mmCIF file with all atom_site columns, C-alpha atoms in Angstrom:
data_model
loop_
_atom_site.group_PDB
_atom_site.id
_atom_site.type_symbol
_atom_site.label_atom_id
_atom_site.label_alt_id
_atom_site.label_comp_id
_atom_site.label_asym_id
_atom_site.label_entity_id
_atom_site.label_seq_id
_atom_site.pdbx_PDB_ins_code
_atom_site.Cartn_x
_atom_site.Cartn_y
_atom_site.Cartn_z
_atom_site.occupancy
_atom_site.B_iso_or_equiv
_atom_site.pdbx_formal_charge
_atom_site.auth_seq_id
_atom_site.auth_comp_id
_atom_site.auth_asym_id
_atom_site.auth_atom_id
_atom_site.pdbx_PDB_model_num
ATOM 1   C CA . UNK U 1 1   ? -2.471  6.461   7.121   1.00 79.00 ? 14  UNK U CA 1
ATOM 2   C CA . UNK U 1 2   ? -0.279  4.448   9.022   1.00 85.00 ? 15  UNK U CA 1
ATOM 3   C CA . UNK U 1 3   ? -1.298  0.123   8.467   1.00 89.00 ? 16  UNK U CA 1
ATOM 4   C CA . UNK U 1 4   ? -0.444  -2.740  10.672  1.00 90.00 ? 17  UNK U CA 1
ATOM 5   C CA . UNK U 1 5   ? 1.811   -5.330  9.389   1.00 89.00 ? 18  UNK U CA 1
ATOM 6   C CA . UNK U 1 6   ? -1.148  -7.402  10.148  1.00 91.00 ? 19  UNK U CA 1
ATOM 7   C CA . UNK U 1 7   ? -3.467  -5.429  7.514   1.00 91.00 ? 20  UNK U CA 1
ATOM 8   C CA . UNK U 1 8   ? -0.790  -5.223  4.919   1.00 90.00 ? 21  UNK U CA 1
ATOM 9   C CA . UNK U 1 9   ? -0.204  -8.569  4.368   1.00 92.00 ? 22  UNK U CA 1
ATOM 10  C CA . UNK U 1 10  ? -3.836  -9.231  4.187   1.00 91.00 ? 23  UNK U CA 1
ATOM 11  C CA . UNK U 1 11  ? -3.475  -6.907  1.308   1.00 90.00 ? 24  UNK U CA 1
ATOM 12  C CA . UNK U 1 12  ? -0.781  -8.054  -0.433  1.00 90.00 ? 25  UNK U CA 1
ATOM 13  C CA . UNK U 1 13  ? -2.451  -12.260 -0.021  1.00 91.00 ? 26  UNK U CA 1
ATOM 14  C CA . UNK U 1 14  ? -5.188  -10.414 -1.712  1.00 89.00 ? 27  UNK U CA 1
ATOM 15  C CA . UNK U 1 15  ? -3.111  -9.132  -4.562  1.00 86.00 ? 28  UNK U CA 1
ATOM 16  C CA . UNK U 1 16  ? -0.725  -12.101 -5.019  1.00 87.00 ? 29  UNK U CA 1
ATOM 17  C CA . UNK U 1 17  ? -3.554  -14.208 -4.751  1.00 88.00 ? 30  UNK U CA 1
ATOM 18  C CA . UNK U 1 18  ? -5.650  -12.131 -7.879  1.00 86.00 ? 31  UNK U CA 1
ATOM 19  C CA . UNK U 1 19  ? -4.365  -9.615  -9.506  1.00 83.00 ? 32  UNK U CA 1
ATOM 20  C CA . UNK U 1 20  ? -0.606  -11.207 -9.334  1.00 79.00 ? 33  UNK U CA 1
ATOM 21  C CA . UNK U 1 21  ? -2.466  -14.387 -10.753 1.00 78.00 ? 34  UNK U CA 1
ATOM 22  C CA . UNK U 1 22  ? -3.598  -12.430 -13.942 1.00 80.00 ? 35  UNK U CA 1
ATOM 23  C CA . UNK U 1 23  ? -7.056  -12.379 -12.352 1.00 82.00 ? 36  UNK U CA 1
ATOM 24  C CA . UNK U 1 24  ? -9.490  -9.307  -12.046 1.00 86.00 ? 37  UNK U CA 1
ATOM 25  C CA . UNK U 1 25  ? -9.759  -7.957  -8.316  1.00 86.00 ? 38  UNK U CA 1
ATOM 26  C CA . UNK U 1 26  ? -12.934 -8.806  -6.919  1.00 88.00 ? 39  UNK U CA 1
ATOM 27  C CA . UNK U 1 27  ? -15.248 -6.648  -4.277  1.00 88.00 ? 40  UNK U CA 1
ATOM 28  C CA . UNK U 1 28  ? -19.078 -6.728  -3.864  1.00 89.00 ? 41  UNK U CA 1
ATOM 29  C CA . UNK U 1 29  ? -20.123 -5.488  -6.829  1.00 88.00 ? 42  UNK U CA 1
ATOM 30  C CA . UNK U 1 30  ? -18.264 -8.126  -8.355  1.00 91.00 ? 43  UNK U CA 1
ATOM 31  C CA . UNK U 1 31  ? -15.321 -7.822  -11.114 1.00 89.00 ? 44  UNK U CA 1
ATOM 32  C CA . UNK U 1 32  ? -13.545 -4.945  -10.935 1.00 88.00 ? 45  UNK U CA 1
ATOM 33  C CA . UNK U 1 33  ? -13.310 -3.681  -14.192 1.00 81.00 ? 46  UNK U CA 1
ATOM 34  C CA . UNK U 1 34  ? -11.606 -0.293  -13.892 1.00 83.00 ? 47  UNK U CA 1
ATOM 35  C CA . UNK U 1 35  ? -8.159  -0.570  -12.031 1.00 86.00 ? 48  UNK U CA 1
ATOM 36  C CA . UNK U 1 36  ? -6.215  1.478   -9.936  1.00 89.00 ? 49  UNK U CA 1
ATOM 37  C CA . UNK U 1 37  ? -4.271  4.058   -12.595 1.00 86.00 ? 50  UNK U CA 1
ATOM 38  C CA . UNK U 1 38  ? -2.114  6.094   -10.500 1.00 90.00 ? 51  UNK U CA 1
ATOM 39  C CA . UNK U 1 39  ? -1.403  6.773   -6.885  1.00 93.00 ? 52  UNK U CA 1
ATOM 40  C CA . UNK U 1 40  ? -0.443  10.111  -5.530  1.00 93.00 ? 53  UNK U CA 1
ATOM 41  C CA . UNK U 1 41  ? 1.825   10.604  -2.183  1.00 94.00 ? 54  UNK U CA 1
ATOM 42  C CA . UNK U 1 42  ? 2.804   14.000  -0.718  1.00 94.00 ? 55  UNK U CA 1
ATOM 43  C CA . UNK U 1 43  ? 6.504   15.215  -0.200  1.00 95.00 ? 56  UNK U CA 1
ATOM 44  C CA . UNK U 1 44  ? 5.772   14.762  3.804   1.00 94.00 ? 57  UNK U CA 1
ATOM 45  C CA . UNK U 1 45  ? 4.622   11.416  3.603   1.00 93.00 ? 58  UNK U CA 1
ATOM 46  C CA . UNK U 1 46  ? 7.729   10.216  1.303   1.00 95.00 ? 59  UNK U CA 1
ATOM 47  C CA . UNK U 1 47  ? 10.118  12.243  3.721   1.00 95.00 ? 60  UNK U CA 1
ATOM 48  C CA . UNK U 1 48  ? 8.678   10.484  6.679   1.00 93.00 ? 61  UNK U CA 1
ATOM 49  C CA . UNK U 1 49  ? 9.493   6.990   5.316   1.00 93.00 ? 62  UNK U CA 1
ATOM 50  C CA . UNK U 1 50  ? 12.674  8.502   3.994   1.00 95.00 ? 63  UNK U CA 1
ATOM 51  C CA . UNK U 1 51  ? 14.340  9.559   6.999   1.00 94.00 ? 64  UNK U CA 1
ATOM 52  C CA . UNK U 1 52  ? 13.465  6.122   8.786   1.00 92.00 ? 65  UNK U CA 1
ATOM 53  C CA . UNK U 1 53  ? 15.872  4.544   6.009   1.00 94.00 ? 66  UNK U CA 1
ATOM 54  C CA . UNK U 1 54  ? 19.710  5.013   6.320   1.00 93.00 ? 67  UNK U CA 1
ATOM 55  C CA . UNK U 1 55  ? 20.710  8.521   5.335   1.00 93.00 ? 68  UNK U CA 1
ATOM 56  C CA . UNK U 1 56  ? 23.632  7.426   2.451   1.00 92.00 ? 69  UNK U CA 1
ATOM 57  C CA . UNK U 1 57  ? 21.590  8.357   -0.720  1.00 88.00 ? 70  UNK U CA 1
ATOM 58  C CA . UNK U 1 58  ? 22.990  4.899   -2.229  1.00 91.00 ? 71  UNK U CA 1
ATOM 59  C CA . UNK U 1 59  ? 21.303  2.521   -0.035  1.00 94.00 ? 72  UNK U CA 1
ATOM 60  C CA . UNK U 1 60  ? 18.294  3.966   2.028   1.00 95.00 ? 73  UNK U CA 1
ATOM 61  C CA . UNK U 1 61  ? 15.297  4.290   0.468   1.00 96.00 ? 74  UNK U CA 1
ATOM 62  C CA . UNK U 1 62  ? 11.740  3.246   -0.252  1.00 96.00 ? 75  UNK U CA 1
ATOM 63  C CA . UNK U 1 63  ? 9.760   -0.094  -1.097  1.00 95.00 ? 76  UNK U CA 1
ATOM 64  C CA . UNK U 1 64  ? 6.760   0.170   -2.999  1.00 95.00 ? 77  UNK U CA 1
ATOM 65  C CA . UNK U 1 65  ? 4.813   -2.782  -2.598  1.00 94.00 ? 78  UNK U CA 1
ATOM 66  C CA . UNK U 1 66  ? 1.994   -3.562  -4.922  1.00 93.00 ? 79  UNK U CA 1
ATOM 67  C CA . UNK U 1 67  ? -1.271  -4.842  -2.849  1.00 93.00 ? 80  UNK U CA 1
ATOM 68  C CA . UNK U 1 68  ? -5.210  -5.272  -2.979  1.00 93.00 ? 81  UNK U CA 1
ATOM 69  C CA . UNK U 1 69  ? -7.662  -3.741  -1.415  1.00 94.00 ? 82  UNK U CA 1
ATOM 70  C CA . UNK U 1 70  ? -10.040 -6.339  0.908   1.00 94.00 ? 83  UNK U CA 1
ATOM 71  C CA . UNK U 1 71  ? -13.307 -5.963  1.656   1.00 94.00 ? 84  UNK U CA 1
ATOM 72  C CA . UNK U 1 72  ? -12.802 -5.421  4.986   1.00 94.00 ? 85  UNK U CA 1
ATOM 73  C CA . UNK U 1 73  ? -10.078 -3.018  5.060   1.00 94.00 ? 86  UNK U CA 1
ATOM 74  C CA . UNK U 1 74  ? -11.778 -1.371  2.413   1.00 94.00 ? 87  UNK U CA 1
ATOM 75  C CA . UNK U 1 75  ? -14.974 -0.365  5.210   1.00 94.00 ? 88  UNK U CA 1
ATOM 76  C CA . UNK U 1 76  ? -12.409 0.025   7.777   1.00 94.00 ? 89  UNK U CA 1
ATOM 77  C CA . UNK U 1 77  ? -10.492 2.586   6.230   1.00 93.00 ? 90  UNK U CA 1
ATOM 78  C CA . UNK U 1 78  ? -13.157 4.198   3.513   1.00 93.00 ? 91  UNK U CA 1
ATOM 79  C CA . UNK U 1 79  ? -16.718 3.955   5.489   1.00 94.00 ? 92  UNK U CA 1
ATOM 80  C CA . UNK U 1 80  ? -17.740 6.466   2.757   1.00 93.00 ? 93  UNK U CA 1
ATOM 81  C CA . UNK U 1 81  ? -17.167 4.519   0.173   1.00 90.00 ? 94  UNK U CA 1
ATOM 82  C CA . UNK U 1 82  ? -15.932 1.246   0.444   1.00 93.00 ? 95  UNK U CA 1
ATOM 83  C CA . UNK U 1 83  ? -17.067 -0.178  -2.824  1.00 90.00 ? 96  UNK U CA 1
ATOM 84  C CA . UNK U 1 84  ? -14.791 2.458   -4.695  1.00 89.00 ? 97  UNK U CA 1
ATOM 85  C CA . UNK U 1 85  ? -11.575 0.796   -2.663  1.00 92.00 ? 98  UNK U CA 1
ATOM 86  C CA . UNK U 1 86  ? -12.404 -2.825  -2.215  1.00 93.00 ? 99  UNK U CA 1
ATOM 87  C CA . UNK U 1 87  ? -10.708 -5.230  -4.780  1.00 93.00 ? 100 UNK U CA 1
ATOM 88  C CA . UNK U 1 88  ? -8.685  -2.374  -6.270  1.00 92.00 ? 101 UNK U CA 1
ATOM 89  C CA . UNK U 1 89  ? -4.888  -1.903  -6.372  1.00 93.00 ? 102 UNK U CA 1
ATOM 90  C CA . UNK U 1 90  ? -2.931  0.338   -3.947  1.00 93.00 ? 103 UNK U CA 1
ATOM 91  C CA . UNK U 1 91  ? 0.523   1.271   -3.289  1.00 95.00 ? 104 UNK U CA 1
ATOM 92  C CA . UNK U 1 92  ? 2.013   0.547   0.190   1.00 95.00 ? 105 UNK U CA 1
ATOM 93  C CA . UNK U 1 93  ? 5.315   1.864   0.922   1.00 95.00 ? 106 UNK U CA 1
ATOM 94  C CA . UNK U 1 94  ? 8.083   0.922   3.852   1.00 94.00 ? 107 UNK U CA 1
ATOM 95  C CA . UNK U 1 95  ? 11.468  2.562   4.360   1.00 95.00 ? 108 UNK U CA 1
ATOM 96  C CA . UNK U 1 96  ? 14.129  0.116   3.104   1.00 95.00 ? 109 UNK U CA 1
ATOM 97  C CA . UNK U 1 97  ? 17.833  -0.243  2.929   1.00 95.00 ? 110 UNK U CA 1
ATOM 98  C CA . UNK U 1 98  ? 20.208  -2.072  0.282   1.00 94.00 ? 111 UNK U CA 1
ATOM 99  C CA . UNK U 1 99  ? 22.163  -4.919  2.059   1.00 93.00 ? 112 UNK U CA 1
ATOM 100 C CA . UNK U 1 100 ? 24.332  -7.066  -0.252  1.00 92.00 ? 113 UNK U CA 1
ATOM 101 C CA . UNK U 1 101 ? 22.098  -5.276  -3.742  1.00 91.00 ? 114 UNK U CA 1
ATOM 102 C CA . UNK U 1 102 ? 18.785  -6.386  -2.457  1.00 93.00 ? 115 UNK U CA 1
ATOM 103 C CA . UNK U 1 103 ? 16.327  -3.931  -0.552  1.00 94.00 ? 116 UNK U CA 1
ATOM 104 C CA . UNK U 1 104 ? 15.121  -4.969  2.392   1.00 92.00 ? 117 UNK U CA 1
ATOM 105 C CA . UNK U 1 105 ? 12.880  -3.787  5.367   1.00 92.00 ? 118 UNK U CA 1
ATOM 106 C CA . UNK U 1 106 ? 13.235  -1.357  8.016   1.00 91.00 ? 119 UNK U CA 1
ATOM 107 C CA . UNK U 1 107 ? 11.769  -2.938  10.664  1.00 82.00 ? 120 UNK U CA 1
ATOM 108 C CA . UNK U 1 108 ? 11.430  -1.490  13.880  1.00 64.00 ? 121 UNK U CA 1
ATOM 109 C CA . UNK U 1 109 ? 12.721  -3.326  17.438  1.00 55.00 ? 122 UNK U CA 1
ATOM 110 C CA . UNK U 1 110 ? 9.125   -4.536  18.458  1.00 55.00 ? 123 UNK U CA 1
ATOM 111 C CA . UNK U 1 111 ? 7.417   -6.633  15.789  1.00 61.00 ? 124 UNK U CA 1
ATOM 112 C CA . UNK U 1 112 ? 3.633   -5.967  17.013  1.00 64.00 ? 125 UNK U CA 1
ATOM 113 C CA . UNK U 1 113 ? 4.562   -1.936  15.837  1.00 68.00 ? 126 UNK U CA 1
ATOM 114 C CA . UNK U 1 114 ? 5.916   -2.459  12.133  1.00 77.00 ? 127 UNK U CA 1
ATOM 115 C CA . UNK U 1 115 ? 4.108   0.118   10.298  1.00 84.00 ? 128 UNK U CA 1
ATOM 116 C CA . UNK U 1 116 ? 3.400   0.541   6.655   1.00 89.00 ? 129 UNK U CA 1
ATOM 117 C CA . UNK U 1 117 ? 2.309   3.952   4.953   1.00 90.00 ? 130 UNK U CA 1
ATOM 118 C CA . UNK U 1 118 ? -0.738  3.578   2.417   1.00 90.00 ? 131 UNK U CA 1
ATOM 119 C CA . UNK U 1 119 ? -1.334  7.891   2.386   1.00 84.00 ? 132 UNK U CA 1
ATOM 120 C CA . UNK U 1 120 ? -1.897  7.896   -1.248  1.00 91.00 ? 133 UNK U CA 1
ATOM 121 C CA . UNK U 1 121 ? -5.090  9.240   -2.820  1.00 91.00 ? 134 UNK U CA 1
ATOM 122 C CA . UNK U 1 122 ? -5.299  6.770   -6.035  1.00 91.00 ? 135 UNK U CA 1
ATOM 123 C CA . UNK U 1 123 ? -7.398  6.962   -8.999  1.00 89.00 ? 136 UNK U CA 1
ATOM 124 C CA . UNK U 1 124 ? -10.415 5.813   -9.516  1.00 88.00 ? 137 UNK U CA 1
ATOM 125 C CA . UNK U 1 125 ? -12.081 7.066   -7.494  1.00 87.00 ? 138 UNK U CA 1
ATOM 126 C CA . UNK U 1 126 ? -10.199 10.426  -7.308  1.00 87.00 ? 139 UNK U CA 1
ATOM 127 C CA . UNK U 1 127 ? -9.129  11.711  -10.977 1.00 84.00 ? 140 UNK U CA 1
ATOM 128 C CA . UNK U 1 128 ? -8.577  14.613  -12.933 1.00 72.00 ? 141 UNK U CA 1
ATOM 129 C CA . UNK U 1 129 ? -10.400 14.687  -15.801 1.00 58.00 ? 142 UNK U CA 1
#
């Protein structure tokens, strides 16, 4: 699913502001004691982020940003189940390019449409046992 730049950095906040602390994320329930383990993204999804980057394999590529479920985003986004979600980390990715050795954003020309792909299925709660 495509996220607002909005919704992603109330994700990363949350991270940064736990887990990037050294402190447990946090949802309902309470601690959460079982963190993310792995994230899984499809060959379309990373293809899509990869052609918005520049084209020299050298420089374009992808940012993987580290963030935290919230609460909110977590019902938003997983009505189903957003207890399995909220206060757990998730992987959100944005095309990037190297300028001068550091990565940094594609952004696109309007600010009110950056996008930010979080299309992975993670585990918990979807494993392979």
């Amino acid at each position: 699913m495509k996220i607002s730049k909005k919704d992603f950095d109330e994700m990363q906040k949350k991270y940064k502001e736990e887990v990037g602390q050294g402190q447990p994320g946090k949802n309902p329930k309470g601690n959460v004691t079982k963190q993310t383990e792995w994230v899984f993204f499809d060959r379309e999804t990373l293809q899509n982020i990869l052609d918005q980057a520049d084209q020299d394999g050298k420089t374009g590529g992808i940012k993987f940003y580290l963030t935290e479920y919230t609460e909110s985003l977590a019902n938003q986004w997983h009505p189903k189940d957003p207890d399995e979600y909220s206060g757990s980390i998730t992987l959100v990715l944005k095309a990037a390019n190297l300028k001068n050795g550091k990565p940094v954003d594609v952004e696109s020309i309007n600010q009110e449409d950056v996008e930010y792909d979080n299309d992975g299925v993670k585990c918990p709660p979807t494993c392979q046992f």
